[in-house]
């Protein structure tokens, strides 16, 4: 079943015709330091075909289900019926030997002979490497061994510019580094041992499970303004802004809501409005304990310093 958004046609296309149309999709990339964009293919030819051919080769045809291939605005969606033969994605990526078992051996051998699937059963790893080479998000695999279904998403757009720039500027990263950082950019949980390694190397920061690309990476990739907007100003700067605002308010004072309206653009964007208001409340209470501001009812005033 092919849900083909970009090309509406009154007849059934062959697999090769569909793939050919997708392979010709392009996007524009702005290299650093230039106003002239590079044009590149939105999807890598090998990755498009390898993912679909894997679905065909490893489908469990006894389940009598369809292979699904859907083009979405930012990614390609594939699904097929059957258990994932390597067991886990990690097994598929780490395995250095040809696969010894095929569900549809005759079909697989025929597809190998026609160069349709990888001859050494390392096609999945090659797809990850191709996305890495192109500085794109890693493929997503959803493996349901109980329902016997495998889903793959191949991305054709960047998700987080900081991740993309990091891949472009850091040539010391391994494939596993990129997979872990990709999980961070997608807001997913990573193993704590992996997180600690990335923290020590200065690639991420934060506390489990809410990690983000670190300040040093933001500086190196010229994303400090974006980073600052996400993380917000530090507490000392916020304190100074509160004092300035209450000083301007004078004897009339100001309620927390008006102080929030003044500060909201410099509060962390990765927090909800409720979390931002709570953060401001904690800051006001802390400053009140220090005796530099005070509250009368719901109105805040600056305390004159002697």
PDB file of C-alpha atoms in Angstrom:
ATOM      1  CA  UNK A   1       0.000   0.000   0.000  1.00  0.00           C
ATOM      2  CA  UNK A   2       1.534   3.329  -1.000  1.00  0.00           C
ATOM      3  CA  UNK A   3       0.077   6.593   0.328  1.00  0.00           C
ATOM      4  CA  UNK A   4       1.785   8.949  -2.059  1.00  0.00           C
ATOM      5  CA  UNK A   5       1.272  12.585  -1.058  1.00  0.00           C
ATOM      6  CA  UNK A   6       3.439  14.461  -3.509  1.00  0.00           C
ATOM      7  CA  UNK A   7       2.486  12.661  -6.705  1.00  0.00           C
ATOM      8  CA  UNK A   8      -1.182  12.106  -7.459  1.00  0.00           C
ATOM      9  CA  UNK A   9      -1.570   9.746 -10.396  1.00  0.00           C
ATOM     10  CA  UNK A  10      -4.616   8.027 -11.901  1.00  0.00           C
ATOM     11  CA  UNK A  11      -2.833   4.711 -12.344  1.00  0.00           C
ATOM     12  CA  UNK A  12      -0.829   2.216 -10.311  1.00  0.00           C
ATOM     13  CA  UNK A  13       2.912   2.838 -10.279  1.00  0.00           C
ATOM     14  CA  UNK A  14       5.494   0.108 -10.172  1.00  0.00           C
ATOM     15  CA  UNK A  15       7.883   0.005  -7.218  1.00  0.00           C
ATOM     16  CA  UNK A  16      10.711   1.291  -9.426  1.00  0.00           C
ATOM     17  CA  UNK A  17       8.583   4.230 -10.625  1.00  0.00           C
ATOM     18  CA  UNK A  18       7.635   5.184  -7.076  1.00  0.00           C
ATOM     19  CA  UNK A  19      11.229   4.974  -5.852  1.00  0.00           C
ATOM     20  CA  UNK A  20      12.453   6.947  -8.844  1.00  0.00           C
ATOM     21  CA  UNK A  21      10.096   9.829  -8.005  1.00  0.00           C
ATOM     22  CA  UNK A  22      11.158   9.895  -4.356  1.00  0.00           C
ATOM     23  CA  UNK A  23      14.834   9.705  -5.297  1.00  0.00           C
ATOM     24  CA  UNK A  24      14.402  12.873  -7.345  1.00  0.00           C
ATOM     25  CA  UNK A  25      13.089  14.922  -4.394  1.00  0.00           C
ATOM     26  CA  UNK A  26      15.619  17.579  -3.400  1.00  0.00           C
ATOM     27  CA  UNK A  27      16.120  20.058  -0.579  1.00  0.00           C
ATOM     28  CA  UNK A  28      18.284  23.125  -0.188  1.00  0.00           C
ATOM     29  CA  UNK A  29      21.034  23.354   2.404  1.00  0.00           C
ATOM     30  CA  UNK A  30      22.737  26.561   3.549  1.00  0.00           C
ATOM     31  CA  UNK A  31      26.455  25.966   4.122  1.00  0.00           C
ATOM     32  CA  UNK A  32      28.122  28.146   6.741  1.00  0.00           C
ATOM     33  CA  UNK A  33      29.453  31.492   5.534  1.00  0.00           C
ATOM     34  CA  UNK A  34      27.602  31.690   2.225  1.00  0.00           C
ATOM     35  CA  UNK A  35      24.308  33.024   0.888  1.00  0.00           C
ATOM     36  CA  UNK A  36      24.164  30.420  -1.867  1.00  0.00           C
ATOM     37  CA  UNK A  37      22.479  27.154  -0.897  1.00  0.00           C
ATOM     38  CA  UNK A  38      23.637  23.728  -1.965  1.00  0.00           C
ATOM     39  CA  UNK A  39      21.056  21.428  -3.523  1.00  0.00           C
ATOM     40  CA  UNK A  40      21.045  17.828  -2.358  1.00  0.00           C
ATOM     41  CA  UNK A  41      18.713  14.858  -2.546  1.00  0.00           C
ATOM     42  CA  UNK A  42      16.239  14.641   0.277  1.00  0.00           C
ATOM     43  CA  UNK A  43      16.748  10.878   0.553  1.00  0.00           C
ATOM     44  CA  UNK A  44      19.755   8.717  -0.194  1.00  0.00           C
ATOM     45  CA  UNK A  45      19.087   6.339  -3.113  1.00  0.00           C
ATOM     46  CA  UNK A  46      20.627   3.310  -1.392  1.00  0.00           C
ATOM     47  CA  UNK A  47      18.716   3.866   1.852  1.00  0.00           C
ATOM     48  CA  UNK A  48      15.331   4.252   0.126  1.00  0.00           C
ATOM     49  CA  UNK A  49      15.677   0.970  -1.733  1.00  0.00           C
ATOM     50  CA  UNK A  50      17.445  -1.046   0.954  1.00  0.00           C
ATOM     51  CA  UNK A  51      14.697  -0.348   3.503  1.00  0.00           C
ATOM     52  CA  UNK A  52      11.924  -1.344   1.085  1.00  0.00           C
ATOM     53  CA  UNK A  53      13.755  -4.403  -0.231  1.00  0.00           C
ATOM     54  CA  UNK A  54      14.371  -5.545   3.354  1.00  0.00           C
ATOM     55  CA  UNK A  55      10.635  -5.346   3.989  1.00  0.00           C
ATOM     56  CA  UNK A  56      10.001  -7.529   0.942  1.00  0.00           C
ATOM     57  CA  UNK A  57      12.787 -10.010   1.727  1.00  0.00           C
ATOM     58  CA  UNK A  58      11.977 -10.475   5.416  1.00  0.00           C
ATOM     59  CA  UNK A  59       8.180 -10.248   5.396  1.00  0.00           C
ATOM     60  CA  UNK A  60       6.447 -13.177   7.111  1.00  0.00           C
ATOM     61  CA  UNK A  61       4.063 -14.068   4.302  1.00  0.00           C
ATOM     62  CA  UNK A  62       2.260 -16.668   6.425  1.00  0.00           C
ATOM     63  CA  UNK A  63       0.681 -13.783   8.363  1.00  0.00           C
ATOM     64  CA  UNK A  64      -1.046 -12.594   5.152  1.00  0.00           C
ATOM     65  CA  UNK A  65      -0.430  -8.900   5.828  1.00  0.00           C
ATOM     66  CA  UNK A  66       0.630  -6.025   3.615  1.00  0.00           C
ATOM     67  CA  UNK A  67       3.960  -4.259   3.349  1.00  0.00           C
ATOM     68  CA  UNK A  68       3.362  -0.539   3.909  1.00  0.00           C
ATOM     69  CA  UNK A  69       5.420   2.249   2.345  1.00  0.00           C
ATOM     70  CA  UNK A  70       4.184   5.788   3.087  1.00  0.00           C
ATOM     71  CA  UNK A  71       5.774   9.100   2.147  1.00  0.00           C
ATOM     72  CA  UNK A  72       5.283  11.779   4.799  1.00  0.00           C
ATOM     73  CA  UNK A  73       6.454  15.421   4.591  1.00  0.00           C
ATOM     74  CA  UNK A  74       9.646  14.810   6.589  1.00  0.00           C
ATOM     75  CA  UNK A  75      10.207  11.065   6.513  1.00  0.00           C
ATOM     76  CA  UNK A  76       9.509   7.781   4.758  1.00  0.00           C
ATOM     77  CA  UNK A  77       7.565   5.123   6.665  1.00  0.00           C
ATOM     78  CA  UNK A  78       8.036   1.395   6.084  1.00  0.00           C
ATOM     79  CA  UNK A  79       6.451  -1.547   7.883  1.00  0.00           C
ATOM     80  CA  UNK A  80       6.359  -5.284   7.360  1.00  0.00           C
ATOM     81  CA  UNK A  81       4.966  -8.274   9.212  1.00  0.00           C
ATOM     82  CA  UNK A  82       7.235 -10.703  11.027  1.00  0.00           C
ATOM     83  CA  UNK A  83       9.668 -10.825  13.896  1.00  0.00           C
ATOM     84  CA  UNK A  84      12.992  -8.989  13.593  1.00  0.00           C
ATOM     85  CA  UNK A  85      15.427 -11.808  12.846  1.00  0.00           C
ATOM     86  CA  UNK A  86      18.532 -10.238  14.504  1.00  0.00           C
ATOM     87  CA  UNK A  87      16.436  -9.792  17.668  1.00  0.00           C
ATOM     88  CA  UNK A  88      17.477  -6.224  18.439  1.00  0.00           C
ATOM     89  CA  UNK A  89      18.699  -3.260  16.427  1.00  0.00           C
ATOM     90  CA  UNK A  90      21.965  -3.319  18.395  1.00  0.00           C
ATOM     91  CA  UNK A  91      22.574  -6.906  17.254  1.00  0.00           C
ATOM     92  CA  UNK A  92      21.995  -5.878  13.644  1.00  0.00           C
ATOM     93  CA  UNK A  93      24.418  -2.954  13.909  1.00  0.00           C
ATOM     94  CA  UNK A  94      27.166  -4.755  15.833  1.00  0.00           C
ATOM     95  CA  UNK A  95      27.122  -8.013  13.899  1.00  0.00           C
ATOM     96  CA  UNK A  96      30.285  -8.340  11.797  1.00  0.00           C
ATOM     97  CA  UNK A  97      29.305 -11.624  10.147  1.00  0.00           C
ATOM     98  CA  UNK A  98      26.847 -12.417   7.348  1.00  0.00           C
ATOM     99  CA  UNK A  99      23.428 -13.394   8.598  1.00  0.00           C
ATOM    100  CA  UNK A 100      23.114 -17.164   8.921  1.00  0.00           C
ATOM    101  CA  UNK A 101      19.316 -17.438   8.884  1.00  0.00           C
ATOM    102  CA  UNK A 102      16.740 -16.038   6.466  1.00  0.00           C
ATOM    103  CA  UNK A 103      12.984 -16.368   6.818  1.00  0.00           C
ATOM    104  CA  UNK A 104      12.533 -16.540   3.025  1.00  0.00           C
ATOM    105  CA  UNK A 105      15.835 -18.068   1.950  1.00  0.00           C
ATOM    106  CA  UNK A 106      14.974 -18.637  -1.712  1.00  0.00           C
ATOM    107  CA  UNK A 107      13.604 -15.090  -2.104  1.00  0.00           C
ATOM    108  CA  UNK A 108      16.587 -13.564  -0.298  1.00  0.00           C
ATOM    109  CA  UNK A 109      19.106 -15.419  -2.450  1.00  0.00           C
ATOM    110  CA  UNK A 110      17.301 -14.266  -5.600  1.00  0.00           C
ATOM    111  CA  UNK A 111      17.314 -10.649  -4.385  1.00  0.00           C
ATOM    112  CA  UNK A 112      21.020 -10.907  -3.561  1.00  0.00           C
ATOM    113  CA  UNK A 113      21.712 -12.263  -7.044  1.00  0.00           C
ATOM    114  CA  UNK A 114      19.900  -9.250  -8.531  1.00  0.00           C
ATOM    115  CA  UNK A 115      21.790  -6.862  -6.198  1.00  0.00           C
ATOM    116  CA  UNK A 116      18.558  -5.800  -4.556  1.00  0.00           C
ATOM    117  CA  UNK A 117      19.701  -6.350  -0.955  1.00  0.00           C
ATOM    118  CA  UNK A 118      23.083  -6.197   0.731  1.00  0.00           C
ATOM    119  CA  UNK A 119      25.121  -9.289   0.009  1.00  0.00           C
ATOM    120  CA  UNK A 120      26.726  -9.476   3.470  1.00  0.00           C
ATOM    121  CA  UNK A 121      23.603  -8.681   5.486  1.00  0.00           C
ATOM    122  CA  UNK A 122      24.937  -5.337   6.685  1.00  0.00           C
ATOM    123  CA  UNK A 123      22.394  -3.167   4.931  1.00  0.00           C
ATOM    124  CA  UNK A 124      20.954  -1.702   8.136  1.00  0.00           C
ATOM    125  CA  UNK A 125      24.369  -0.521   9.330  1.00  0.00           C
ATOM    126  CA  UNK A 126      25.038   1.006   5.926  1.00  0.00           C
ATOM    127  CA  UNK A 127      21.736   2.925   6.096  1.00  0.00           C
ATOM    128  CA  UNK A 128      22.777   4.393   9.453  1.00  0.00           C
ATOM    129  CA  UNK A 129      26.184   5.320   8.058  1.00  0.00           C
ATOM    130  CA  UNK A 130      24.608   7.022   5.039  1.00  0.00           C
ATOM    131  CA  UNK A 131      22.352   9.152   7.248  1.00  0.00           C
ATOM    132  CA  UNK A 132      25.397  10.011   9.377  1.00  0.00           C
ATOM    133  CA  UNK A 133      27.394  10.963   6.281  1.00  0.00           C
ATOM    134  CA  UNK A 134      24.571  13.240   5.106  1.00  0.00           C
ATOM    135  CA  UNK A 135      24.206  14.777   8.613  1.00  0.00           C
ATOM    136  CA  UNK A 136      20.597  13.627   8.831  1.00  0.00           C
ATOM    137  CA  UNK A 137      18.711  12.071  11.776  1.00  0.00           C
ATOM    138  CA  UNK A 138      19.261   8.353  12.235  1.00  0.00           C
ATOM    139  CA  UNK A 139      16.619   5.851  11.076  1.00  0.00           C
ATOM    140  CA  UNK A 140      14.020   4.932  13.687  1.00  0.00           C
ATOM    141  CA  UNK A 141      13.255   1.254  14.226  1.00  0.00           C
ATOM    142  CA  UNK A 142      10.183   0.056  16.119  1.00  0.00           C
ATOM    143  CA  UNK A 143      10.435  -3.690  16.708  1.00  0.00           C
ATOM    144  CA  UNK A 144       7.422  -5.455  18.182  1.00  0.00           C
ATOM    145  CA  UNK A 145       8.329  -9.119  18.587  1.00  0.00           C
ATOM    146  CA  UNK A 146       4.951  -9.916  20.167  1.00  0.00           C
ATOM    147  CA  UNK A 147       2.758  -8.384  17.453  1.00  0.00           C
ATOM    148  CA  UNK A 148       5.335  -9.472  14.864  1.00  0.00           C
ATOM    149  CA  UNK A 149       5.781  -6.111  13.197  1.00  0.00           C
ATOM    150  CA  UNK A 150       8.806  -4.019  12.217  1.00  0.00           C
ATOM    151  CA  UNK A 151       8.509  -0.290  11.470  1.00  0.00           C
ATOM    152  CA  UNK A 152      11.271   1.900  10.007  1.00  0.00           C
ATOM    153  CA  UNK A 153      11.300   5.684   9.537  1.00  0.00           C
ATOM    154  CA  UNK A 154      13.886   7.315   7.272  1.00  0.00           C
ATOM    155  CA  UNK A 155      14.184  11.077   7.795  1.00  0.00           C
ATOM    156  CA  UNK A 156      14.637  13.554   4.958  1.00  0.00           C
ATOM    157  CA  UNK A 157      14.786  16.737   7.070  1.00  0.00           C
ATOM    158  CA  UNK A 158      16.810  17.868  10.050  1.00  0.00           C
ATOM    159  CA  UNK A 159      15.105  17.807  13.451  1.00  0.00           C
ATOM    160  CA  UNK A 160      17.531  19.838  15.541  1.00  0.00           C
ATOM    161  CA  UNK A 161      19.995  22.231  13.911  1.00  0.00           C
ATOM    162  CA  UNK A 162      22.460  21.832  16.768  1.00  0.00           C
ATOM    163  CA  UNK A 163      22.678  18.098  16.117  1.00  0.00           C
ATOM    164  CA  UNK A 164      23.166  18.693  12.387  1.00  0.00           C
ATOM    165  CA  UNK A 165      25.897  21.277  12.942  1.00  0.00           C
ATOM    166  CA  UNK A 166      27.610  19.024  15.468  1.00  0.00           C
ATOM    167  CA  UNK A 167      27.885  16.236  12.887  1.00  0.00           C
ATOM    168  CA  UNK A 168      29.285  18.723  10.385  1.00  0.00           C
ATOM    169  CA  UNK A 169      31.913  20.179  12.712  1.00  0.00           C
ATOM    170  CA  UNK A 170      33.048  17.239  14.853  1.00  0.00           C
ATOM    171  CA  UNK A 171      34.933  14.527  12.975  1.00  0.00           C
ATOM    172  CA  UNK A 172      35.800  12.529  16.121  1.00  0.00           C
ATOM    173  CA  UNK A 173      32.310  11.138  16.646  1.00  0.00           C
ATOM    174  CA  UNK A 174      31.648   7.431  16.179  1.00  0.00           C
ATOM    175  CA  UNK A 175      28.483   5.938  14.744  1.00  0.00           C
ATOM    176  CA  UNK A 176      27.385   5.020  18.277  1.00  0.00           C
ATOM    177  CA  UNK A 177      27.990   8.592  19.436  1.00  0.00           C
ATOM    178  CA  UNK A 178      25.747   9.819  16.632  1.00  0.00           C
ATOM    179  CA  UNK A 179      23.039   7.286  17.476  1.00  0.00           C
ATOM    180  CA  UNK A 180      23.080   8.392  21.136  1.00  0.00           C
ATOM    181  CA  UNK A 181      23.092  12.095  20.257  1.00  0.00           C
ATOM    182  CA  UNK A 182      20.268  11.444  17.806  1.00  0.00           C
ATOM    183  CA  UNK A 183      18.235   9.967  20.669  1.00  0.00           C
ATOM    184  CA  UNK A 184      18.947  13.104  22.730  1.00  0.00           C
ATOM    185  CA  UNK A 185      17.766  15.405  19.930  1.00  0.00           C
ATOM    186  CA  UNK A 186      14.552  13.365  19.683  1.00  0.00           C
ATOM    187  CA  UNK A 187      13.957  13.645  23.442  1.00  0.00           C
ATOM    188  CA  UNK A 188      14.422   9.937  24.083  1.00  0.00           C
ATOM    189  CA  UNK A 189      16.011   8.201  27.037  1.00  0.00           C
ATOM    190  CA  UNK A 190      19.585   6.950  26.668  1.00  0.00           C
ATOM    191  CA  UNK A 191      21.409   4.474  28.906  1.00  0.00           C
ATOM    192  CA  UNK A 192      22.926   6.213  31.917  1.00  0.00           C
ATOM    193  CA  UNK A 193      26.409   4.838  31.192  1.00  0.00           C
ATOM    194  CA  UNK A 194      26.216   6.332  27.690  1.00  0.00           C
ATOM    195  CA  UNK A 195      24.893   9.601  29.101  1.00  0.00           C
ATOM    196  CA  UNK A 196      27.757   9.823  31.591  1.00  0.00           C
ATOM    197  CA  UNK A 197      30.284   9.283  28.801  1.00  0.00           C
ATOM    198  CA  UNK A 198      28.727  12.047  26.679  1.00  0.00           C
ATOM    199  CA  UNK A 199      28.598  14.335  29.719  1.00  0.00           C
ATOM    200  CA  UNK A 200      32.286  13.791  30.489  1.00  0.00           C
ATOM    201  CA  UNK A 201      33.180  14.596  26.886  1.00  0.00           C
ATOM    202  CA  UNK A 202      31.142  17.795  27.002  1.00  0.00           C
ATOM    203  CA  UNK A 203      28.742  16.730  24.244  1.00  0.00           C
ATOM    204  CA  UNK A 204      25.571  16.950  26.331  1.00  0.00           C
ATOM    205  CA  UNK A 205      24.488  18.538  29.596  1.00  0.00           C
ATOM    206  CA  UNK A 206      21.588  18.389  32.016  1.00  0.00           C
ATOM    207  CA  UNK A 207      20.209  15.719  34.306  1.00  0.00           C
ATOM    208  CA  UNK A 208      18.560  12.407  33.498  1.00  0.00           C
ATOM    209  CA  UNK A 209      16.413  12.035  31.536  1.00  0.00           C
ATOM    210  CA  UNK A 210      16.359  15.640  30.258  1.00  0.00           C
ATOM    211  CA  UNK A 211      19.645  16.032  28.420  1.00  0.00           C
ATOM    212  CA  UNK A 212      20.478  18.598  25.746  1.00  0.00           C
ATOM    213  CA  UNK A 213      23.458  19.614  23.631  1.00  0.00           C
ATOM    214  CA  UNK A 214      25.981  21.363  25.870  1.00  0.00           C
ATOM    215  CA  UNK A 215      26.957  25.020  25.966  1.00  0.00           C
ATOM    216  CA  UNK A 216      30.432  24.259  24.611  1.00  0.00           C
ATOM    217  CA  UNK A 217      28.911  22.573  21.561  1.00  0.00           C
ATOM    218  CA  UNK A 218      26.551  25.519  21.083  1.00  0.00           C
ATOM    219  CA  UNK A 219      29.555  27.857  21.108  1.00  0.00           C
ATOM    220  CA  UNK A 220      31.553  25.716  18.697  1.00  0.00           C
ATOM    221  CA  UNK A 221      28.668  25.534  16.245  1.00  0.00           C
ATOM    222  CA  UNK A 222      27.803  29.239  16.571  1.00  0.00           C
ATOM    223  CA  UNK A 223      24.428  28.541  18.178  1.00  0.00           C
ATOM    224  CA  UNK A 224      24.891  30.482  21.409  1.00  0.00           C
ATOM    225  CA  UNK A 225      21.847  32.755  20.768  1.00  0.00           C
ATOM    226  CA  UNK A 226      19.598  29.727  20.197  1.00  0.00           C
ATOM    227  CA  UNK A 227      21.110  27.963  23.218  1.00  0.00           C
ATOM    228  CA  UNK A 228      20.556  31.008  25.448  1.00  0.00           C
ATOM    229  CA  UNK A 229      16.922  31.275  24.377  1.00  0.00           C
ATOM    230  CA  UNK A 230      16.400  27.605  25.199  1.00  0.00           C
ATOM    231  CA  UNK A 231      18.185  27.642  28.554  1.00  0.00           C
ATOM    232  CA  UNK A 232      17.226  31.190  29.559  1.00  0.00           C
ATOM    233  CA  UNK A 233      19.320  33.812  31.337  1.00  0.00           C
ATOM    234  CA  UNK A 234      21.171  32.829  34.500  1.00  0.00           C
ATOM    235  CA  UNK A 235      19.627  33.627  37.887  1.00  0.00           C
ATOM    236  CA  UNK A 236      21.880  36.613  38.582  1.00  0.00           C
ATOM    237  CA  UNK A 237      20.782  38.335  35.393  1.00  0.00           C
ATOM    238  CA  UNK A 238      17.136  37.571  36.223  1.00  0.00           C
ATOM    239  CA  UNK A 239      17.589  39.027  39.728  1.00  0.00           C
ATOM    240  CA  UNK A 240      18.988  42.225  38.266  1.00  0.00           C
ATOM    241  CA  UNK A 241      16.056  42.507  35.865  1.00  0.00           C
ATOM    242  CA  UNK A 242      13.554  41.987  38.710  1.00  0.00           C
ATOM    243  CA  UNK A 243      15.279  44.689  40.762  1.00  0.00           C
ATOM    244  CA  UNK A 244      15.283  47.083  37.815  1.00  0.00           C
ATOM    245  CA  UNK A 245      11.592  46.448  37.140  1.00  0.00           C
ATOM    246  CA  UNK A 246      10.563  46.968  40.784  1.00  0.00           C
ATOM    247  CA  UNK A 247      12.771  50.048  40.978  1.00  0.00           C
ATOM    248  CA  UNK A 248      10.935  51.493  37.975  1.00  0.00           C
ATOM    249  CA  UNK A 249       7.582  50.550  39.548  1.00  0.00           C
ATOM    250  CA  UNK A 250       8.469  52.583  42.628  1.00  0.00           C
ATOM    251  CA  UNK A 251       5.862  52.939  45.366  1.00  0.00           C
ATOM    252  CA  UNK A 252       3.166  51.295  43.232  1.00  0.00           C
ATOM    253  CA  UNK A 253       5.028  47.988  43.208  1.00  0.00           C
ATOM    254  CA  UNK A 254       4.218  45.173  40.795  1.00  0.00           C
ATOM    255  CA  UNK A 255       2.329  41.904  40.877  1.00  0.00           C
ATOM    256  CA  UNK A 256       3.940  38.643  39.869  1.00  0.00           C
ATOM    257  CA  UNK A 257       1.932  38.442  36.633  1.00  0.00           C
ATOM    258  CA  UNK A 258       3.323  41.757  35.392  1.00  0.00           C
ATOM    259  CA  UNK A 259       6.856  40.745  36.400  1.00  0.00           C
ATOM    260  CA  UNK A 260       6.371  37.514  34.461  1.00  0.00           C
ATOM    261  CA  UNK A 261       5.236  39.415  31.356  1.00  0.00           C
ATOM    262  CA  UNK A 262       8.433  41.471  31.603  1.00  0.00           C
ATOM    263  CA  UNK A 263      10.697  38.422  31.997  1.00  0.00           C
ATOM    264  CA  UNK A 264       8.998  35.695  29.959  1.00  0.00           C
ATOM    265  CA  UNK A 265      11.074  36.253  26.813  1.00  0.00           C
ATOM    266  CA  UNK A 266      14.304  35.540  28.721  1.00  0.00           C
ATOM    267  CA  UNK A 267      13.043  32.581  30.745  1.00  0.00           C
ATOM    268  CA  UNK A 268      13.950  29.073  29.548  1.00  0.00           C
ATOM    269  CA  UNK A 269      12.007  28.122  26.433  1.00  0.00           C
ATOM    270  CA  UNK A 270      12.352  24.434  27.255  1.00  0.00           C
ATOM    271  CA  UNK A 271       9.985  24.942  30.214  1.00  0.00           C
ATOM    272  CA  UNK A 272       6.217  25.239  30.104  1.00  0.00           C
ATOM    273  CA  UNK A 273       4.510  28.494  31.116  1.00  0.00           C
ATOM    274  CA  UNK A 274       3.507  26.883  34.419  1.00  0.00           C
ATOM    275  CA  UNK A 275       7.127  25.872  35.081  1.00  0.00           C
ATOM    276  CA  UNK A 276       8.353  29.368  34.169  1.00  0.00           C
ATOM    277  CA  UNK A 277       5.886  30.987  36.590  1.00  0.00           C
ATOM    278  CA  UNK A 278       6.918  28.569  39.340  1.00  0.00           C
ATOM    279  CA  UNK A 279      10.570  29.359  38.621  1.00  0.00           C
ATOM    280  CA  UNK A 280       9.850  33.097  38.929  1.00  0.00           C
ATOM    281  CA  UNK A 281       7.959  32.496  42.180  1.00  0.00           C
ATOM    282  CA  UNK A 282      10.942  30.663  43.646  1.00  0.00           C
ATOM    283  CA  UNK A 283      13.242  33.494  42.565  1.00  0.00           C
ATOM    284  CA  UNK A 284      11.014  36.142  44.200  1.00  0.00           C
ATOM    285  CA  UNK A 285      10.847  34.151  47.450  1.00  0.00           C
ATOM    286  CA  UNK A 286      14.625  33.750  47.466  1.00  0.00           C
ATOM    287  CA  UNK A 287      15.136  37.497  46.956  1.00  0.00           C
ATOM    288  CA  UNK A 288      12.569  38.207  49.688  1.00  0.00           C
ATOM    289  CA  UNK A 289      14.488  36.049  52.166  1.00  0.00           C
ATOM    290  CA  UNK A 290      17.603  38.064  51.367  1.00  0.00           C
ATOM    291  CA  UNK A 291      15.686  41.209  52.254  1.00  0.00           C
ATOM    292  CA  UNK A 292      16.120  42.988  48.928  1.00  0.00           C
ATOM    293  CA  UNK A 293      12.444  42.829  47.927  1.00  0.00           C
ATOM    294  CA  UNK A 294       9.248  42.337  49.904  1.00  0.00           C
ATOM    295  CA  UNK A 295       5.637  41.364  49.284  1.00  0.00           C
ATOM    296  CA  UNK A 296       2.570  43.122  50.632  1.00  0.00           C
ATOM    297  CA  UNK A 297      -0.395  40.977  49.739  1.00  0.00           C
ATOM    298  CA  UNK A 298       0.166  40.040  46.102  1.00  0.00           C
ATOM    299  CA  UNK A 299       2.256  43.077  45.256  1.00  0.00           C
ATOM    300  CA  UNK A 300       6.037  43.132  45.278  1.00  0.00           C
ATOM    301  CA  UNK A 301       8.218  46.115  46.189  1.00  0.00           C
ATOM    302  CA  UNK A 302      11.923  46.807  46.206  1.00  0.00           C
ATOM    303  CA  UNK A 303      13.387  47.309  49.705  1.00  0.00           C
ATOM    304  CA  UNK A 304      15.355  50.566  49.911  1.00  0.00           C
ATOM    305  CA  UNK A 305      18.959  49.886  50.843  1.00  0.00           C
ATOM    306  CA  UNK A 306      20.391  51.986  53.661  1.00  0.00           C
TER     307      UNK A 306
END
